[in-house]
Amino acid sequence: MRFYLVWVSSPQYKSSSPLTYGFNGQLKNGSIVEVPFRNKKIIGLVDSETAKPDFATKEISNLVINETLPESTLKLFEWLANYYPASSAAHLQLFLPTNLLKLVPSTTNIKNNNDLIDLKLPKLTNEQSQVINEIRATSGRTTMLHGDTSSGKTRVYIELIYEALQKNRSAIVLTPEIGLTPQLIKVLEESFPSRVVLIHSSLSDKIRRDNWLKILNSTRPIIVVGPRSALFSPLKNIGIIVMDEAHEATYKQEQAPYYQSSRVAAKLSEINKASLIFGTATPLISDYYILKSKDLLTARMIKSAVSGKNDDRAIIETVKMTERDSFKKATWLSDPLLNSISQSLSDKQQSIVFLNRRGTAQVILCQKCGWQALCPNCDTTLTYHGDTHKMICHSCNFNQTVPSLCPVCKSPDIIFRGAGTKAITEELKKIFPTAKISRFDKDNKKLDSLEKNYDDLLSGKVDIIVGTQIITKGLDLPNLSTVGIVMADSGLYFPDYMAEERTFQNLMQVIGRVARGHLPGRVIVQTYHPESLAIKAAINKNFQEFYDQQLIERKKFRFPPFVYLLKISCKRATQKSSETACKQLINDIDKLGLKVSINGPAPAFHEKQNGRFVWQLIIKSTDRSNLLKIIESLPSNFSYDIDPANLL
């Protein structure tokens, strides 16, 4: 009997250490096995062989597959466990499909009958060629590809991936949203037939498991495409990692182990001695600062990759929302915006209308007594959804039908204020009844999602596209001529140090959907605060001015990139008990004698969640190891997020 340390994939296992099992046979490190855990059979990963323990052990049931995880994957697993504290099960579930034990494997080999073909793509522009040469010169290092929208970043990716494949090395291409994968897959498969493998959570269990096995068993270089989870694919000999739209908040995992994809990608590239490309038109301020401070390459592209008479900047008009004379035709859509949409329809061209709020109305209240509809679980405003006539909480998904009478004074005078994407869509349908209008946001059903309707958007079958920030990313629609931004400053009202940066990014991205070399473009920016630096800098494409000003503020108030952050949350039955627990925790942290500063306790942005009250502490330190020590000492009834993407 031999004995092995095995990492187990069960949410019931809360430890960060492997368990010891026996087995009548020899197993390699990285073997995937089935093990008994409590009363179940679960998946496990062999860490190493160990000496016979002085306690009784259970036996490994069987070896699940013959192939072991690549050495680079095992190194990443080991690093992740040390860098992002969590249970070993939480880490392991990132690396192994949970259904490996459930489904009968099908054919998983990737076809080997197609050699690399010569790329038949548009000729590289001078700017693209220059950037590629710069990246070649720093092979195996990190590069920020700071390319304006329409400058042709994808074309650069393809050229660099082609060079990696020629050297018999594989590639990972990350995208922030599953909805953006169809267009990326299409262009990659045209260039590299039978070498692209898609992996993400919306695939069926069987397809996802089979694609994972394809990656593991591949004997030739391939390209793995997917969201952040693609980083944990069992891919061998990685030569390049591309993180497209690298600024997006969705690259941050919002549950244990709370990893930031850019940091994981950097470690994976280091392990494989691979090139890492952060591609974005609006770099994260922290990433940009860190790369500059480490003297790593920031490759700049500013020119449109599509040459021709229509590659000039869009005509941009700002409409101040307090000037109601500009809103004679509709409540939320200005006359200049409606006129531009009308012109696009007449020219058989497309329009985008962007509003980063879902639903029909943001506030439901009684005009007589002032009652307002709030979530009983979260105490936050319920959003009215006109298509279902329901009030929905966007935090916990509580929902109920709108009452016909005020529950306080019994008045029927219930009104709806504010607007979301559903209200904008209905308003547009009334004004343009013959237009084909589609809405894209988190309320979409799967068949209505951007991913499922991408071909219709690309072909021009949709006249007006309404949506939240999902429509700001990566869309290259040749028939698009109008972009309308309903309330450009809506993101500025959040009490978070990232609010201005997110607003700047969203505006830059959505403005960049037009004037990409296909058609002349018009942009109408509606705002209450045209004087905002974030709004002005986005309109003028002035990243440097915005970046410099943000650095001054972040240094003054001690926010990243000048410190590391840890958000600790406490959820209790009452406000008082939550506040008291946080204060006691501050005393416990002080006793550790660490060089940190603590902000709070204060109520969380959504203070009431599922009937309980949440208070939080924000801890700052210039030494990240101090934050890890605090996490190690946390009582089990506190939660944490290290390197949080926001403080809400």
Tab-separated table of N, CA and C in Angstrom, residues 157-245:
chain	number	residue	atom	x	y	z
A	157	TYR	N	-3.030	40.472	-32.326
A	157	TYR	CA	-3.098	39.203	-31.587
A	157	TYR	C	-2.870	38.018	-32.534
A	158	ILE	N	-3.578	38.038	-33.657
A	158	ILE	CA	-3.521	36.907	-34.589
A	158	ILE	C	-2.099	36.703	-35.102
A	159	GLU	N	-1.423	37.779	-35.433
A	159	GLU	CA	-0.051	37.673	-35.937
A	159	GLU	C	0.865	37.057	-34.886
A	160	LEU	N	0.710	37.487	-33.632
A	160	LEU	CA	1.558	36.969	-32.559
A	160	LEU	C	1.208	35.524	-32.215
A	161	ILE	N	-0.075	35.175	-32.279
A	161	ILE	CA	-0.487	33.785	-32.049
A	161	ILE	C	0.072	32.883	-33.140
A	162	TYR	N	0.020	33.352	-34.369
A	162	TYR	CA	0.559	32.585	-35.498
A	162	TYR	C	2.041	32.275	-35.277
A	163	GLU	N	2.780	33.259	-34.811
A	163	GLU	CA	4.209	33.050	-34.569
A	163	GLU	C	4.428	32.044	-33.433
A	164	ALA	N	3.573	32.077	-32.414
A	164	ALA	CA	3.686	31.115	-31.316
A	164	ALA	C	3.414	29.694	-31.811
A	165	LEU	N	2.359	29.529	-32.614
A	165	LEU	CA	2.027	28.201	-33.148
A	165	LEU	C	3.151	27.670	-34.031
A	166	GLN	N	3.769	28.549	-34.797
A	166	GLN	CA	4.892	28.123	-35.640
A	166	GLN	C	6.040	27.570	-34.799
A	167	LYS	N	6.153	28.058	-33.578
A	167	LYS	CA	7.202	27.587	-32.670
A	167	LYS	C	6.716	26.406	-31.822
A	168	ASN	N	5.569	25.840	-32.223
A	168	ASN	CA	4.991	24.685	-31.539
A	168	ASN	C	4.547	25.013	-30.115
A	169	ARG	N	4.051	26.254	-29.927
A	169	ARG	CA	3.585	26.677	-28.619
A	169	ARG	C	2.120	27.101	-28.710
A	170	SER	N	1.373	26.879	-27.636
A	170	SER	CA	-0.067	27.137	-27.619
A	170	SER	C	-0.375	28.561	-27.153
A	171	ALA	N	-1.672	28.915	-27.207
A	171	ALA	CA	-2.100	30.261	-26.853
A	171	ALA	C	-3.384	30.218	-26.030
A	172	ILE	N	-3.538	31.213	-25.166
A	172	ILE	CA	-4.792	31.457	-24.460
A	172	ILE	C	-5.251	32.860	-24.820
A	173	VAL	N	-6.523	32.981	-25.214
A	173	VAL	CA	-7.101	34.291	-25.513
A	173	VAL	C	-8.297	34.483	-24.588
A	174	LEU	N	-8.214	35.476	-23.727
A	174	LEU	CA	-9.270	35.745	-22.760
A	174	LEU	C	-10.180	36.860	-23.259
A	175	THR	N	-11.455	36.709	-22.976
A	175	THR	CA	-12.438	37.737	-23.278
A	175	THR	C	-13.267	37.986	-22.020
A	176	PRO	N	-13.660	39.233	-21.731
A	176	PRO	CA	-14.319	39.512	-20.452
A	176	PRO	C	-15.749	39.016	-20.349
A	177	GLU	N	-16.396	38.800	-21.491
A	177	GLU	CA	-17.800	38.395	-21.488
A	177	GLU	C	-18.001	37.206	-22.419
A	178	ILE	N	-18.808	36.245	-21.984
A	178	ILE	CA	-19.134	35.113	-22.849
A	178	ILE	C	-19.797	35.603	-24.130
A	179	GLY	N	-20.582	36.685	-24.025
A	179	GLY	CA	-21.274	37.224	-25.195
A	179	GLY	C	-20.352	37.733	-26.282
A	180	LEU	N	-19.077	37.970	-25.954
A	180	LEU	CA	-18.130	38.466	-26.953
A	180	LEU	C	-17.368	37.342	-27.648
A	181	THR	N	-17.594	36.099	-27.230
A	181	THR	CA	-16.828	34.996	-27.815
A	181	THR	C	-17.163	34.695	-29.276
A	182	PRO	N	-18.425	34.845	-29.752
A	182	PRO	CA	-18.703	34.452	-31.139
A	182	PRO	C	-17.833	35.163	-32.167
A	183	GLN	N	-17.682	36.489	-32.047
A	183	GLN	CA	-16.894	37.211	-33.030
A	183	GLN	C	-15.419	36.849	-32.932
A	184	LEU	N	-14.936	36.608	-31.702
A	184	LEU	CA	-13.542	36.230	-31.522
A	184	LEU	C	-13.277	34.837	-32.079
A	185	ILE	N	-14.184	33.912	-31.783
A	185	ILE	CA	-14.052	32.551	-32.304
A	185	ILE	C	-14.060	32.554	-33.832
A	186	LYS	N	-14.946	33.350	-34.410
A	186	LYS	CA	-15.073	33.386	-35.868
A	186	LYS	C	-13.772	33.787	-36.540
A	187	VAL	N	-13.158	34.864	-36.071
A	187	VAL	CA	-11.941	35.343	-36.721
A	187	VAL	C	-10.765	34.401	-36.455
A	188	LEU	N	-10.723	33.787	-35.267
A	188	LEU	CA	-9.625	32.866	-34.970
A	188	LEU	C	-9.757	31.565	-35.756
A	189	GLU	N	-10.988	31.062	-35.891
A	189	GLU	CA	-11.170	29.814	-36.637
A	189	GLU	C	-10.901	30.006	-38.127
A	190	GLU	N	-11.183	31.205	-38.638
A	190	GLU	CA	-10.860	31.475	-40.043
A	190	GLU	C	-9.356	31.450	-40.258
A	191	SER	N	-8.605	31.900	-39.277
A	191	SER	CA	-7.148	31.943	-39.395
A	191	SER	C	-6.491	30.631	-38.993
A	192	PHE	N	-7.088	29.919	-38.025
A	192	PHE	CA	-6.476	28.701	-37.488
A	192	PHE	C	-7.518	27.586	-37.412
A	193	PRO	N	-7.955	27.068	-38.550
A	193	PRO	CA	-9.001	26.037	-38.544
A	193	PRO	C	-8.602	24.814	-37.735
A	194	SER	N	-9.561	24.320	-36.958
A	194	SER	CA	-9.455	23.100	-36.139
A	194	SER	C	-8.463	23.216	-34.986
A	195	ARG	N	-8.024	24.422	-34.691
A	195	ARG	CA	-7.088	24.586	-33.577
A	195	ARG	C	-7.668	25.376	-32.407
A	196	VAL	N	-8.902	25.814	-32.515
A	196	VAL	CA	-9.493	26.678	-31.493
A	196	VAL	C	-10.431	25.857	-30.603
A	197	VAL	N	-10.268	25.984	-29.297
A	197	VAL	CA	-11.126	25.288	-28.338
A	197	VAL	C	-11.764	26.333	-27.420
A	198	LEU	N	-13.083	26.312	-27.359
A	198	LEU	CA	-13.836	27.254	-26.533
A	198	LEU	C	-14.175	26.604	-25.199
A	199	ILE	N	-14.019	27.367	-24.122
A	199	ILE	CA	-14.384	26.823	-22.817
A	199	ILE	C	-14.963	27.945	-21.950
A	200	HIS	N	-16.216	27.746	-21.503
A	200	HIS	CA	-16.843	28.703	-20.589
A	200	HIS	C	-18.056	28.053	-19.932
A	201	SER	N	-18.617	28.718	-18.942
A	201	SER	CA	-19.638	28.123	-18.087
A	201	SER	C	-20.993	27.955	-18.761
A	202	SER	N	-21.239	28.646	-19.884
A	202	SER	CA	-22.540	28.526	-20.548
A	202	SER	C	-22.630	27.318	-21.467
A	203	LEU	N	-21.513	26.658	-21.693
A	203	LEU	CA	-21.548	25.419	-22.474
A	203	LEU	C	-22.244	24.335	-21.649
A	204	SER	N	-22.817	23.353	-22.322
A	204	SER	CA	-23.409	22.231	-21.585
A	204	SER	C	-22.310	21.499	-20.820
A	205	ASP	N	-22.691	20.785	-19.766
A	205	ASP	CA	-21.702	20.052	-18.969
A	205	ASP	C	-20.868	19.118	-19.836
A	206	LYS	N	-21.534	18.440	-20.763
A	206	LYS	CA	-20.831	17.473	-21.610
A	206	LYS	C	-19.820	18.166	-22.529
A	207	ILE	N	-20.256	19.231	-23.186
A	207	ILE	CA	-19.349	19.924	-24.113
A	207	ILE	C	-18.189	20.551	-23.354
A	208	ARG	N	-18.491	21.125	-22.216
A	208	ARG	CA	-17.426	21.766	-21.443
A	208	ARG	C	-16.405	20.733	-20.970
A	209	ARG	N	-16.910	19.583	-20.474
A	209	ARG	CA	-16.010	18.525	-20.028
A	209	ARG	C	-15.180	17.980	-21.190
A	210	ASP	N	-15.829	17.760	-22.339
A	210	ASP	CA	-15.113	17.220	-23.500
A	210	ASP	C	-14.072	18.202	-24.025
A	211	ASN	N	-14.408	19.492	-24.017
A	211	ASN	CA	-13.433	20.484	-24.466
A	211	ASN	C	-12.239	20.554	-23.520
A	212	TRP	N	-12.510	20.395	-22.226
A	212	TRP	CA	-11.419	20.355	-21.257
A	212	TRP	C	-10.491	19.168	-21.541
A	213	LEU	N	-11.079	18.030	-21.851
A	213	LEU	CA	-10.273	16.848	-22.165
A	213	LEU	C	-9.515	17.015	-23.488
A	214	LYS	N	-10.122	17.713	-24.451
A	214	LYS	CA	-9.406	18.011	-25.698
A	214	LYS	C	-8.126	18.796	-25.408
A	215	ILE	N	-8.258	19.767	-24.534
A	215	ILE	CA	-7.098	20.593	-24.188
A	215	ILE	C	-6.032	19.744	-23.507
A	216	LEU	N	-6.444	18.921	-22.563
A	216	LEU	CA	-5.504	18.081	-21.822
A	216	LEU	C	-4.791	17.082	-22.732
A	217	ASN	N	-5.526	16.494	-23.685
A	217	ASN	CA	-4.976	15.420	-24.517
A	217	ASN	C	-4.322	15.902	-25.803
A	218	SER	N	-4.395	17.185	-26.083
A	218	SER	CA	-3.866	17.681	-27.351
A	218	SER	C	-2.366	17.435	-27.464
A	219	THR	N	-1.955	16.951	-28.611
A	219	THR	CA	-0.531	16.681	-28.858
A	219	THR	C	0.091	17.726	-29.773
A	220	ARG	N	-0.650	18.761	-30.082
A	220	ARG	CA	-0.114	19.834	-30.918
A	220	ARG	C	-0.592	21.173	-30.361
A	221	PRO	N	0.034	22.266	-30.724
A	221	PRO	CA	-0.353	23.567	-30.169
A	221	PRO	C	-1.759	23.974	-30.581
A	222	ILE	N	-2.499	24.523	-29.643
A	222	ILE	CA	-3.882	24.926	-29.889
A	222	ILE	C	-4.123	26.310	-29.278
A	223	ILE	N	-5.319	26.836	-29.506
A	223	ILE	CA	-5.715	28.137	-28.969
A	223	ILE	C	-6.949	27.930	-28.096
A	224	VAL	N	-6.838	28.259	-26.824
A	224	VAL	CA	-7.968	28.163	-25.901
A	224	VAL	C	-8.579	29.549	-25.751
A	225	VAL	N	-9.890	29.644	-25.984
A	225	VAL	CA	-10.604	30.921	-25.909
A	225	VAL	C	-11.673	30.831	-24.829
A	226	GLY	N	-11.793	31.878	-24.040
A	226	GLY	CA	-12.842	31.883	-23.029
A	226	GLY	C	-12.677	33.039	-22.067
A	227	PRO	N	-13.569	33.142	-21.079
A	227	PRO	CA	-13.446	34.160	-20.036
A	227	PRO	C	-12.327	33.797	-19.068
A	228	ARG	N	-12.297	34.417	-17.904
A	228	ARG	CA	-11.163	34.272	-16.978
A	228	ARG	C	-10.859	32.825	-16.618
A	229	SER	N	-11.880	31.957	-16.605
A	229	SER	CA	-11.666	30.562	-16.210
A	229	SER	C	-10.757	29.812	-17.173
A	230	ALA	N	-10.586	30.330	-18.396
A	230	ALA	CA	-9.712	29.668	-19.374
A	230	ALA	C	-8.263	29.627	-18.898
A	231	LEU	N	-7.901	30.499	-17.965
A	231	LEU	CA	-6.532	30.509	-17.437
A	231	LEU	C	-6.170	29.201	-16.745
A	232	PHE	N	-7.184	28.470	-16.283
A	232	PHE	CA	-6.935	27.252	-15.516
A	232	PHE	C	-7.058	25.991	-16.374
A	233	SER	N	-7.103	26.172	-17.688
A	233	SER	CA	-7.158	25.033	-18.603
A	233	SER	C	-5.852	24.241	-18.534
A	234	PRO	N	-5.910	22.921	-18.728
A	234	PRO	CA	-4.698	22.089	-18.648
A	234	PRO	C	-3.893	22.133	-19.950
A	235	LEU	N	-3.464	23.333	-20.312
A	235	LEU	CA	-2.794	23.559	-21.596
A	235	LEU	C	-1.286	23.467	-21.427
A	236	LYS	N	-0.648	22.750	-22.332
A	236	LYS	CA	0.801	22.554	-22.265
A	236	LYS	C	1.534	23.580	-23.130
A	237	ASN	N	2.723	23.914	-22.710
A	237	ASN	CA	3.662	24.702	-23.519
A	237	ASN	C	3.013	25.974	-24.070
A	238	ILE	N	2.566	26.819	-23.177
A	238	ILE	CA	1.917	28.071	-23.577
A	238	ILE	C	2.971	29.069	-24.038
A	239	GLY	N	2.739	29.654	-25.211
A	239	GLY	CA	3.680	30.628	-25.758
A	239	GLY	C	3.204	32.057	-25.659
A	240	ILE	N	1.883	32.243	-25.612
A	240	ILE	CA	1.336	33.599	-25.537
A	240	ILE	C	-0.016	33.573	-24.835
A	241	ILE	N	-0.251	34.580	-24.004
A	241	ILE	CA	-1.541	34.784	-23.353
A	241	ILE	C	-2.018	36.183	-23.715
A	242	VAL	N	-3.223	36.268	-24.259
A	242	VAL	CA	-3.811	37.556	-24.631
A	242	VAL	C	-5.004	37.813	-23.720
A	243	MET	N	-5.012	38.962	-23.089
A	243	MET	CA	-6.134	39.372	-22.236
A	243	MET	C	-6.799	40.561	-22.915
A	244	ASP	N	-7.823	40.270	-23.719
A	244	ASP	CA	-8.496	41.322	-24.482
A	244	ASP	C	-9.442	42.107	-23.574
A	245	GLU	N	-9.622	43.388	-23.882
A	245	GLU	CA	-10.435	44.276	-23.036
A	245	GLU	C	-9.988	44.136	-21.578
